[in-house]
């Protein structure tokens, strides 16, 4: 019964699985390469619940009629197997075997295909390419591309080798071998670095390639050789010989043929040989033999005879030569032949004269002498008595004896007064140009100079030139921007004007017009003289000119309109001032205009003051005065307008165009001083508004009736307060004006009898933002006919500061915190304060101790001490010893209070533990400053509290806890107390180098104690 139940259970599982599956047949392997007999195929199948297996059969696709039924079927496990015979004897090719699952009704339920590939032939080489014909020093790298007949693969034991003629083998590293083109190409890179320099000679010759154990995709393994793929050559070519070793070119020996031979074939280079002397150079034609291992070239007289500079020793220079593989070499200088060329008569290489200029300055010297030295290119025949030197021009000749010097290559001669007198000649006989020549000079082999060989020239002029002359009339006063000069001078003389050479006229006998620019008004002195072609100087001609070429125009303020009051009529009038750059006069019947954009009126120029740089007009016409007042009331821009040629200067220069300029309306200031009572405010702090107070002093020039104005602007130029109040001085005599928040009030205190008035200004703003404000005070005179005009005295302005930010304590020493840092009984407190820009400096600062003892006897529960000195933005320091203050051991609270000028207050409480004598271990470690900048020379001080320990060791680590710095200190370290110690670190490592930016960790170690780890930040910006 139990077995029946199991069978039913398995049947149920089978039915369930069948319900969930489709009918299919699956081969365990669908592709096989080169199978052997016998060959077994295995697989499995599944059936849908509705299908029933009839049989499994197979056939080869190229013979579908030969169907074979599978007999070995396991219906329980749904697997099958079959052995296919004679697969090992199949011809090369691809064969598909189709397996079919046949259902009971005869239909094909499913099928799968097995592909059998038969390939027993290994890959072949179809071709190859090499990137270079040679492998040499010139071509140290080359690439080989091998094309195969089919796809290949590299096995673990595949090796690619280069084989030399002498049996050397080089295995190519795997990283230099790649498959390309869908694995049908092999790409190989070869470098000279792969072989040792010692074996380079063994590689010279033909090089082959051997491919060992390469396989196709069907694992057919072959070895493939490639012969003579490249020629290796690592031997430099050598020049074997050049003949002859010595050659000479002369009128007799006109040609020398040289032969150059090499150890191997070389590249034909047309300019391989150069024949040189100094800057001269010849590239002879080279004739190579059949093997190109030697060539010949000729040097002929016709190549050099056109230039006498070839005379002497000549060099043969061989350029770098190379063999066919690009290996280069140079011929040693010692094997190159020597060539000497001598086909010329003696040549003068240098003529040296003590001077080539004979002028008045030269002949004025006592015992003057012209000394000459003629230097030749080769030794001379010093026994020759025919040699002589001559000085000549068209009409005269002077013969001078030649004296040979001991070196046989130089001749010396002298011309002086004695030589001239003996020949009954003078320098004036040779005026202008005289030629020096030599003749009848021979070298040691008889080559003779040509007749009258020119060796130099003398420039002779011993006549003083006359001064240059002016041919045009120059006025003593000119109005133009420039003046012109022209005249005559000596031919080829240099004309100087005011010490500078006029080079344009050097070669002329006249000098045409040239313009001289007159940069500004004033007197000019011009001087002329000439220096003839040999430096003889003429007398000087001077010309004086008064120049005025400037056009008059406005300068400075240009135009100013001053408002005045007539003391007799108490009516206003205007004075118009015009400022010019020079003395001017108005032209007859001229007029000017005062105008705005849309309106103007005209003033006759006859009203002006003549011949002055400042022209003044008085405007009393009531209509014009009312018009000006109307313009001012409407705040219009007023301009002055002068038509063309209205004014002229002393030289007659007139304004060439219309002149305009803005008019400045000016009233003299009536404010003497503004005195601030308080200019630092903190609006609406703690519900209390600070008052801004100032006293304005009005001077005695204040008229009886005025308009008093106050305008306050913020940093953006916006008006935040305006006060306008009219009052009479005489009416309120004996009282001080008080403006309180914009309202006018009268005080009982009075003003002085000399009409000096005090105006108190009081303002308590409630919502001013922090920053700087400018308060401007104006006083304006009031006329009855123009009481509403917006004009007045120049303002007096002053800055006020609104500040609601308390001052900030930036740094405190000793450091305080929640851990009640340890201090001794008489510490030194140091504070660094941020002074909040310029707004309101610190006005009060003090410390309060929760308990202390004064003068060793008086205990006090609360002690307040002022901080001195006040150093805004710097340091406050309080030393308890200086005030004989001792702090009682135990908990201590120190209160720091700062008050700035705007009454903003900062209060900070610092908590410490006061220690009388010592502490145990190492505690309270901190450093200052932190971060710090070693590149700027900063050090950080590591402070800590410790007991009576002998030595201290400082360890500093980086982020990886690698030791960066170490130092050992004695117990007598500097500090704030006997138990407070300070260790400096300059930001360097153990090698003395400044460490990089970042976070570092410090620890103090002594005896059996270690401090907590301290974090230090280095910032080298």
PDB file of N, CA, C and O in Angstrom, residues 536-599:
ATOM      1  N   UNK A 536      84.878 120.059 -41.225  1.00  0.00           N
ATOM      2  CA  UNK A 536      85.206 121.461 -40.982  1.00  0.00           C
ATOM      3  C   UNK A 536      83.926 122.203 -40.651  1.00  0.00           C
ATOM      4  O   UNK A 536      82.921 122.088 -41.374  1.00  0.00           O
ATOM      5  N   UNK A 537      83.924 122.986 -39.553  1.00  0.00           N
ATOM      6  CA  UNK A 537      82.717 123.598 -39.011  1.00  0.00           C
ATOM      7  C   UNK A 537      82.669 125.068 -39.382  1.00  0.00           C
ATOM      8  O   UNK A 537      83.660 125.808 -39.244  1.00  0.00           O
ATOM      9  N   UNK A 538      81.466 125.515 -39.851  1.00  0.00           N
ATOM     10  CA  UNK A 538      81.274 126.927 -40.192  1.00  0.00           C
ATOM     11  C   UNK A 538      80.864 127.709 -38.951  1.00  0.00           C
ATOM     12  O   UNK A 538      80.610 127.145 -37.879  1.00  0.00           O
ATOM     13  N   UNK A 539      80.765 129.042 -39.085  1.00  0.00           N
ATOM     14  CA  UNK A 539      80.205 129.877 -38.038  1.00  0.00           C
ATOM     15  C   UNK A 539      78.700 129.633 -37.943  1.00  0.00           C
ATOM     16  O   UNK A 539      78.092 129.005 -38.826  1.00  0.00           O
ATOM     17  N   UNK A 540      78.059 130.136 -36.863  1.00  0.00           N
ATOM     18  CA  UNK A 540      76.644 129.867 -36.583  1.00  0.00           C
ATOM     19  C   UNK A 540      75.788 131.069 -36.959  1.00  0.00           C
ATOM     20  O   UNK A 540      76.154 132.222 -36.710  1.00  0.00           O
ATOM     21  N   UNK A 541      74.627 130.774 -37.556  1.00  0.00           N
ATOM     22  CA  UNK A 541      73.617 131.791 -37.854  1.00  0.00           C
ATOM     23  C   UNK A 541      72.460 131.567 -36.891  1.00  0.00           C
ATOM     24  O   UNK A 541      71.978 130.441 -36.736  1.00  0.00           O
ATOM     25  N   UNK A 542      71.966 132.662 -36.219  1.00  0.00           N
ATOM     26  CA  UNK A 542      70.873 132.546 -35.263  1.00  0.00           C
ATOM     27  C   UNK A 542      69.648 133.310 -35.734  1.00  0.00           C
ATOM     28  O   UNK A 542      69.764 134.399 -36.314  1.00  0.00           O
ATOM     29  N   UNK A 543      68.467 132.737 -35.468  1.00  0.00           N
ATOM     30  CA  UNK A 543      67.189 133.368 -35.785  1.00  0.00           C
ATOM     31  C   UNK A 543      66.317 133.284 -34.539  1.00  0.00           C
ATOM     32  O   UNK A 543      66.197 132.206 -33.944  1.00  0.00           O
ATOM     33  N   UNK A 544      65.699 134.410 -34.133  1.00  0.00           N
ATOM     34  CA  UNK A 544      64.816 134.447 -32.961  1.00  0.00           C
ATOM     35  C   UNK A 544      63.385 134.704 -33.415  1.00  0.00           C
ATOM     36  O   UNK A 544      63.149 135.590 -34.238  1.00  0.00           O
ATOM     37  N   UNK A 545      62.448 133.944 -32.827  1.00  0.00           N
ATOM     38  CA  UNK A 545      61.048 134.018 -33.217  1.00  0.00           C
ATOM     39  C   UNK A 545      60.184 133.993 -31.961  1.00  0.00           C
ATOM     40  O   UNK A 545      60.433 133.201 -31.037  1.00  0.00           O
ATOM     41  N   UNK A 546      59.175 134.876 -31.912  1.00  0.00           N
ATOM     42  CA  UNK A 546      58.144 134.826 -30.881  1.00  0.00           C
ATOM     43  C   UNK A 546      56.946 134.116 -31.485  1.00  0.00           C
ATOM     44  O   UNK A 546      56.356 134.586 -32.457  1.00  0.00           O
ATOM     45  N   UNK A 547      56.567 132.990 -30.899  1.00  0.00           N
ATOM     46  CA  UNK A 547      55.501 132.154 -31.456  1.00  0.00           C
ATOM     47  C   UNK A 547      54.261 132.193 -30.573  1.00  0.00           C
ATOM     48  O   UNK A 547      54.357 132.160 -29.351  1.00  0.00           O
ATOM     49  N   UNK A 548      53.118 132.280 -31.206  1.00  0.00           N
ATOM     50  CA  UNK A 548      51.838 132.196 -30.506  1.00  0.00           C
ATOM     51  C   UNK A 548      50.851 131.572 -31.473  1.00  0.00           C
ATOM     52  O   UNK A 548      50.272 132.242 -32.316  1.00  0.00           O
ATOM     53  N   UNK A 549      50.657 130.286 -31.334  1.00  0.00           N
ATOM     54  CA  UNK A 549      49.769 129.576 -32.260  1.00  0.00           C
ATOM     55  C   UNK A 549      48.542 128.989 -31.576  1.00  0.00           C
ATOM     56  O   UNK A 549      47.727 128.344 -32.207  1.00  0.00           O
ATOM     57  N   UNK A 550      48.430 129.205 -30.252  1.00  0.00           N
ATOM     58  CA  UNK A 550      47.318 128.590 -29.545  1.00  0.00           C
ATOM     59  C   UNK A 550      46.012 129.316 -29.818  1.00  0.00           C
ATOM     60  O   UNK A 550      45.970 130.539 -29.884  1.00  0.00           O
ATOM     61  N   UNK A 551      44.961 128.530 -29.953  1.00  0.00           N
ATOM     62  CA  UNK A 551      43.619 129.088 -30.088  1.00  0.00           C
ATOM     63  C   UNK A 551      43.061 129.299 -28.688  1.00  0.00           C
ATOM     64  O   UNK A 551      43.121 128.403 -27.843  1.00  0.00           O
ATOM     65  N   UNK A 552      42.564 130.468 -28.375  1.00  0.00           N
ATOM     66  CA  UNK A 552      42.031 130.694 -27.027  1.00  0.00           C
ATOM     67  C   UNK A 552      40.833 129.780 -26.752  1.00  0.00           C
ATOM     68  O   UNK A 552      40.020 129.519 -27.628  1.00  0.00           O
ATOM     69  N   UNK A 553      40.750 129.284 -25.492  1.00  0.00           N
ATOM     70  CA  UNK A 553      39.661 128.398 -25.109  1.00  0.00           C
ATOM     71  C   UNK A 553      39.484 128.470 -23.594  1.00  0.00           C
ATOM     72  O   UNK A 553      40.307 129.034 -22.878  1.00  0.00           O
ATOM     73  N   UNK A 554      38.381 127.894 -23.154  1.00  0.00           N
ATOM     74  CA  UNK A 554      38.095 127.866 -21.729  1.00  0.00           C
ATOM     75  C   UNK A 554      39.070 126.937 -21.006  1.00  0.00           C
ATOM     76  O   UNK A 554      39.487 125.909 -21.531  1.00  0.00           O
ATOM     77  N   UNK A 555      39.419 127.292 -19.762  1.00  0.00           N
ATOM     78  CA  UNK A 555      40.229 126.426 -18.908  1.00  0.00           C
ATOM     79  C   UNK A 555      39.626 126.428 -17.506  1.00  0.00           C
ATOM     80  O   UNK A 555      38.827 127.295 -17.153  1.00  0.00           O
ATOM     81  N   UNK A 556      40.066 125.466 -16.679  1.00  0.00           N
ATOM     82  CA  UNK A 556      39.642 125.418 -15.278  1.00  0.00           C
ATOM     83  C   UNK A 556      38.145 125.303 -15.155  1.00  0.00           C
ATOM     84  O   UNK A 556      37.488 124.503 -15.811  1.00  0.00           O
ATOM     85  N   UNK A 557      37.537 126.173 -14.307  1.00  0.00           N
ATOM     86  CA  UNK A 557      36.088 126.160 -14.133  1.00  0.00           C
ATOM     87  C   UNK A 557      35.364 126.647 -15.373  1.00  0.00           C
ATOM     88  O   UNK A 557      34.176 126.413 -15.540  1.00  0.00           O
ATOM     89  N   UNK A 558      36.083 127.332 -16.237  1.00  0.00           N
ATOM     90  CA  UNK A 558      35.495 127.753 -17.499  1.00  0.00           C
ATOM     91  C   UNK A 558      34.594 128.953 -17.356  1.00  0.00           C
ATOM     92  O   UNK A 558      34.899 130.036 -17.853  1.00  0.00           O
ATOM     93  N   UNK A 559      33.483 128.768 -16.665  1.00  0.00           N
ATOM     94  CA  UNK A 559      32.513 129.849 -16.478  1.00  0.00           C
ATOM     95  C   UNK A 559      31.926 129.731 -15.082  1.00  0.00           C
ATOM     96  O   UNK A 559      31.562 128.641 -14.638  1.00  0.00           O
ATOM     97  N   UNK A 560      31.852 130.860 -14.381  1.00  0.00           N
ATOM     98  CA  UNK A 560      31.333 130.872 -13.018  1.00  0.00           C
ATOM     99  C   UNK A 560      30.385 132.057 -12.866  1.00  0.00           C
ATOM    100  O   UNK A 560      30.709 133.194 -13.232  1.00  0.00           O
ATOM    101  N   UNK A 561      29.218 131.770 -12.321  1.00  0.00           N
ATOM    102  CA  UNK A 561      28.192 132.798 -12.099  1.00  0.00           C
ATOM    103  C   UNK A 561      28.070 133.005 -10.605  1.00  0.00           C
ATOM    104  O   UNK A 561      27.621 132.117  -9.875  1.00  0.00           O
ATOM    105  N   UNK A 562      28.514 134.183 -10.143  1.00  0.00           N
ATOM    106  CA  UNK A 562      28.513 134.462  -8.708  1.00  0.00           C
ATOM    107  C   UNK A 562      27.328 135.357  -8.369  1.00  0.00           C
ATOM    108  O   UNK A 562      27.112 136.393  -9.000  1.00  0.00           O
ATOM    109  N   UNK A 563      26.566 134.941  -7.366  1.00  0.00           N
ATOM    110  CA  UNK A 563      25.392 135.710  -6.927  1.00  0.00           C
ATOM    111  C   UNK A 563      25.808 136.658  -5.810  1.00  0.00           C
ATOM    112  O   UNK A 563      26.444 136.230  -4.842  1.00  0.00           O
ATOM    113  N   UNK A 564      25.476 137.940  -5.955  1.00  0.00           N
ATOM    114  CA  UNK A 564      25.811 138.951  -4.959  1.00  0.00           C
ATOM    115  C   UNK A 564      24.567 139.776  -4.658  1.00  0.00           C
ATOM    116  O   UNK A 564      23.573 139.767  -5.404  1.00  0.00           O
ATOM    117  N   UNK A 565      24.632 140.520  -3.555  1.00  0.00           N
ATOM    118  CA  UNK A 565      23.534 141.411  -3.167  1.00  0.00           C
ATOM    119  C   UNK A 565      24.051 142.850  -3.125  1.00  0.00           C
ATOM    120  O   UNK A 565      25.086 143.127  -2.481  1.00  0.00           O
ATOM    121  N   UNK A 566      23.337 143.710  -3.786  1.00  0.00           N
ATOM    122  CA  UNK A 566      23.708 145.135  -3.783  1.00  0.00           C
ATOM    123  C   UNK A 566      23.385 145.690  -2.390  1.00  0.00           C
ATOM    124  O   UNK A 566      22.233 145.678  -1.957  1.00  0.00           O
ATOM    125  N   UNK A 567      24.412 146.161  -1.628  1.00  0.00           N
ATOM    126  CA  UNK A 567      24.151 146.629  -0.254  1.00  0.00           C
ATOM    127  C   UNK A 567      23.239 147.860  -0.191  1.00  0.00           C
ATOM    128  O   UNK A 567      22.613 148.113   0.838  1.00  0.00           O
ATOM    129  N   UNK A 568      23.185 148.608  -1.278  1.00  0.00           N
ATOM    130  CA  UNK A 568      22.356 149.830  -1.257  1.00  0.00           C
ATOM    131  C   UNK A 568      20.902 149.511  -1.550  1.00  0.00           C
ATOM    132  O   UNK A 568      19.995 150.053  -0.912  1.00  0.00           O
ATOM    133  N   UNK A 569      20.683 148.620  -2.519  1.00  0.00           N
ATOM    134  CA  UNK A 569      19.298 148.312  -2.911  1.00  0.00           C
ATOM    135  C   UNK A 569      18.805 146.998  -2.321  1.00  0.00           C
ATOM    136  O   UNK A 569      17.609 146.693  -2.427  1.00  0.00           O
ATOM    137  N   UNK A 570      19.720 146.199  -1.689  1.00  0.00           N
ATOM    138  CA  UNK A 570      19.389 144.881  -1.167  1.00  0.00           C
ATOM    139  C   UNK A 570      18.789 143.980  -2.248  1.00  0.00           C
ATOM    140  O   UNK A 570      17.966 143.123  -1.989  1.00  0.00           O
ATOM    141  N   UNK A 571      19.223 144.212  -3.502  1.00  0.00           N
ATOM    142  CA  UNK A 571      18.768 143.384  -4.618  1.00  0.00           C
ATOM    143  C   UNK A 571      19.933 142.548  -5.133  1.00  0.00           C
ATOM    144  O   UNK A 571      21.079 143.004  -5.138  1.00  0.00           O
ATOM    145  N   UNK A 572      19.620 141.375  -5.589  1.00  0.00           N
ATOM    146  CA  UNK A 572      20.707 140.519  -6.105  1.00  0.00           C
ATOM    147  C   UNK A 572      21.138 140.952  -7.502  1.00  0.00           C
ATOM    148  O   UNK A 572      20.365 141.529  -8.256  1.00  0.00           O
ATOM    149  N   UNK A 573      22.386 140.640  -7.812  1.00  0.00           N
ATOM    150  CA  UNK A 573      22.901 140.783  -9.184  1.00  0.00           C
ATOM    151  C   UNK A 573      23.924 139.667  -9.397  1.00  0.00           C
ATOM    152  O   UNK A 573      24.336 138.995  -8.457  1.00  0.00           O
ATOM    153  N   UNK A 574      24.324 139.480 -10.641  1.00  0.00           N
ATOM    154  CA  UNK A 574      25.235 138.396 -10.997  1.00  0.00           C
ATOM    155  C   UNK A 574      26.519 138.946 -11.601  1.00  0.00           C
ATOM    156  O   UNK A 574      26.488 139.942 -12.335  1.00  0.00           O
ATOM    157  N   UNK A 575      27.619 138.288 -11.259  1.00  0.00           N
ATOM    158  CA  UNK A 575      28.900 138.555 -11.927  1.00  0.00           C
ATOM    159  C   UNK A 575      29.273 137.279 -12.659  1.00  0.00           C
ATOM    160  O   UNK A 575      29.380 136.201 -12.061  1.00  0.00           O
ATOM    161  N   UNK A 576      29.473 137.368 -13.974  1.00  0.00           N
ATOM    162  CA  UNK A 576      29.852 136.230 -14.810  1.00  0.00           C
ATOM    163  C   UNK A 576      31.358 136.295 -15.066  1.00  0.00           C
ATOM    164  O   UNK A 576      31.859 137.280 -15.617  1.00  0.00           O
ATOM    165  N   UNK A 577      32.063 135.274 -14.621  1.00  0.00           N
ATOM    166  CA  UNK A 577      33.507 135.161 -14.847  1.00  0.00           C
ATOM    167  C   UNK A 577      33.759 134.108 -15.923  1.00  0.00           C
ATOM    168  O   UNK A 577      33.234 132.992 -15.837  1.00  0.00           O
ATOM    169  N   UNK A 578      34.575 134.450 -16.932  1.00  0.00           N
ATOM    170  CA  UNK A 578      35.002 133.509 -17.972  1.00  0.00           C
ATOM    171  C   UNK A 578      36.510 133.332 -17.863  1.00  0.00           C
ATOM    172  O   UNK A 578      37.265 134.313 -17.867  1.00  0.00           O
ATOM    173  N   UNK A 579      36.977 132.081 -17.785  1.00  0.00           N
ATOM    174  CA  UNK A 579      38.391 131.779 -17.590  1.00  0.00           C
ATOM    175  C   UNK A 579      38.966 131.207 -18.896  1.00  0.00           C
ATOM    176  O   UNK A 579      38.475 130.191 -19.402  1.00  0.00           O
ATOM    177  N   UNK A 580      40.036 131.861 -19.421  1.00  0.00           N
ATOM    178  CA  UNK A 580      40.651 131.451 -20.676  1.00  0.00           C
ATOM    179  C   UNK A 580      42.092 131.012 -20.438  1.00  0.00           C
ATOM    180  O   UNK A 580      42.703 131.328 -19.417  1.00  0.00           O
ATOM    181  N   UNK A 581      42.620 130.347 -21.436  1.00  0.00           N
ATOM    182  CA  UNK A 581      43.976 129.810 -21.329  1.00  0.00           C
ATOM    183  C   UNK A 581      45.056 130.871 -21.551  1.00  0.00           C
ATOM    184  O   UNK A 581      46.232 130.613 -21.302  1.00  0.00           O
ATOM    185  N   UNK A 582      44.706 132.048 -22.041  1.00  0.00           N
ATOM    186  CA  UNK A 582      45.684 133.100 -22.318  1.00  0.00           C
ATOM    187  C   UNK A 582      44.967 134.444 -22.347  1.00  0.00           C
ATOM    188  O   UNK A 582      43.748 134.542 -22.235  1.00  0.00           O
ATOM    189  N   UNK A 583      45.762 135.512 -22.499  1.00  0.00           N
ATOM    190  CA  UNK A 583      45.190 136.855 -22.594  1.00  0.00           C
ATOM    191  C   UNK A 583      44.386 136.957 -23.883  1.00  0.00           C
ATOM    192  O   UNK A 583      44.866 136.616 -24.964  1.00  0.00           O
ATOM    193  N   UNK A 584      43.152 137.391 -23.757  1.00  0.00           N
ATOM    194  CA  UNK A 584      42.271 137.505 -24.926  1.00  0.00           C
ATOM    195  C   UNK A 584      41.598 138.869 -24.919  1.00  0.00           C
ATOM    196  O   UNK A 584      41.581 139.594 -23.909  1.00  0.00           O
ATOM    197  N   UNK A 585      41.027 139.207 -26.062  1.00  0.00           N
ATOM    198  CA  UNK A 585      40.217 140.417 -26.227  1.00  0.00           C
ATOM    199  C   UNK A 585      39.029 140.048 -27.087  1.00  0.00           C
ATOM    200  O   UNK A 585      39.143 139.239 -28.013  1.00  0.00           O
ATOM    201  N   UNK A 586      37.852 140.619 -26.756  1.00  0.00           N
ATOM    202  CA  UNK A 586      36.671 140.340 -27.554  1.00  0.00           C
ATOM    203  C   UNK A 586      36.699 141.187 -28.823  1.00  0.00           C
ATOM    204  O   UNK A 586      37.091 142.354 -28.820  1.00  0.00           O
ATOM    205  N   UNK A 587      36.305 140.557 -29.899  1.00  0.00           N
ATOM    206  CA  UNK A 587      36.245 141.241 -31.188  1.00  0.00           C
ATOM    207  C   UNK A 587      35.134 142.318 -31.156  1.00  0.00           C
ATOM    208  O   UNK A 587      34.160 142.197 -30.404  1.00  0.00           O
ATOM    209  N   UNK A 588      35.278 143.387 -31.962  1.00  0.00           N
ATOM    210  CA  UNK A 588      34.223 144.420 -32.027  1.00  0.00           C
ATOM    211  C   UNK A 588      32.879 143.805 -32.429  1.00  0.00           C
ATOM    212  O   UNK A 588      32.827 142.889 -33.268  1.00  0.00           O
ATOM    213  N   UNK A 589      31.836 144.297 -31.793  1.00  0.00           N
ATOM    214  CA  UNK A 589      30.451 143.874 -32.074  1.00  0.00           C
ATOM    215  C   UNK A 589      30.204 142.387 -31.725  1.00  0.00           C
ATOM    216  O   UNK A 589      29.223 141.807 -32.184  1.00  0.00           O
ATOM    217  N   UNK A 590      31.095 141.791 -30.960  1.00  0.00           N
ATOM    218  CA  UNK A 590      30.889 140.390 -30.575  1.00  0.00           C
ATOM    219  C   UNK A 590      29.860 140.311 -29.453  1.00  0.00           C
ATOM    220  O   UNK A 590      29.615 141.290 -28.730  1.00  0.00           O
ATOM    221  N   UNK A 591      29.275 139.154 -29.284  1.00  0.00           N
ATOM    222  CA  UNK A 591      28.324 138.919 -28.215  1.00  0.00           C
ATOM    223  C   UNK A 591      28.454 137.471 -27.742  1.00  0.00           C
ATOM    224  O   UNK A 591      28.986 136.611 -28.436  1.00  0.00           O
ATOM    225  N   UNK A 592      27.964 137.248 -26.520  1.00  0.00           N
ATOM    226  CA  UNK A 592      27.951 135.894 -25.952  1.00  0.00           C
ATOM    227  C   UNK A 592      26.539 135.582 -25.507  1.00  0.00           C
ATOM    228  O   UNK A 592      25.670 136.477 -25.450  1.00  0.00           O
ATOM    229  N   UNK A 593      26.312 134.288 -25.169  1.00  0.00           N
ATOM    230  CA  UNK A 593      24.978 133.874 -24.753  1.00  0.00           C
ATOM    231  C   UNK A 593      25.061 133.058 -23.469  1.00  0.00           C
ATOM    232  O   UNK A 593      25.960 132.245 -23.296  1.00  0.00           O
ATOM    233  N   UNK A 594      24.119 133.312 -22.569  1.00  0.00           N
ATOM    234  CA  UNK A 594      23.835 132.407 -21.458  1.00  0.00           C
ATOM    235  C   UNK A 594      22.590 131.635 -21.851  1.00  0.00           C
ATOM    236  O   UNK A 594      21.573 132.243 -22.249  1.00  0.00           O
ATOM    237  N   UNK A 595      22.656 130.293 -21.731  1.00  0.00           N
ATOM    238  CA  UNK A 595      21.520 129.548 -22.250  1.00  0.00           C
ATOM    239  C   UNK A 595      21.328 128.262 -21.455  1.00  0.00           C
ATOM    240  O   UNK A 595      22.208 127.789 -20.738  1.00  0.00           O
ATOM    241  N   UNK A 596      20.132 127.742 -21.610  1.00  0.00           N
ATOM    242  CA  UNK A 596      19.823 126.395 -21.149  1.00  0.00           C
ATOM    243  C   UNK A 596      19.455 125.582 -22.385  1.00  0.00           C
ATOM    244  O   UNK A 596      19.706 126.009 -23.523  1.00  0.00           O
ATOM    245  N   UNK A 597      18.827 124.445 -22.163  1.00  0.00           N
ATOM    246  CA  UNK A 597      18.509 123.582 -23.296  1.00  0.00           C
ATOM    247  C   UNK A 597      17.514 124.238 -24.245  1.00  0.00           C
ATOM    248  O   UNK A 597      17.614 124.085 -25.467  1.00  0.00           O
ATOM    249  N   UNK A 598      16.586 125.017 -23.693  1.00  0.00           N
ATOM    250  CA  UNK A 598      15.510 125.577 -24.538  1.00  0.00           C
ATOM    251  C   UNK A 598      15.417 127.097 -24.458  1.00  0.00           C
ATOM    252  O   UNK A 598      14.482 127.676 -25.020  1.00  0.00           O
ATOM    253  N   UNK A 599      16.349 127.755 -23.785  1.00  0.00           N
ATOM    254  CA  UNK A 599      16.190 129.186 -23.548  1.00  0.00           C
ATOM    255  C   UNK A 599      17.567 129.839 -23.502  1.00  0.00           C
ATOM    256  O   UNK A 599      18.570 129.175 -23.181  1.00  0.00           O
TER     257      UNK A 599
END
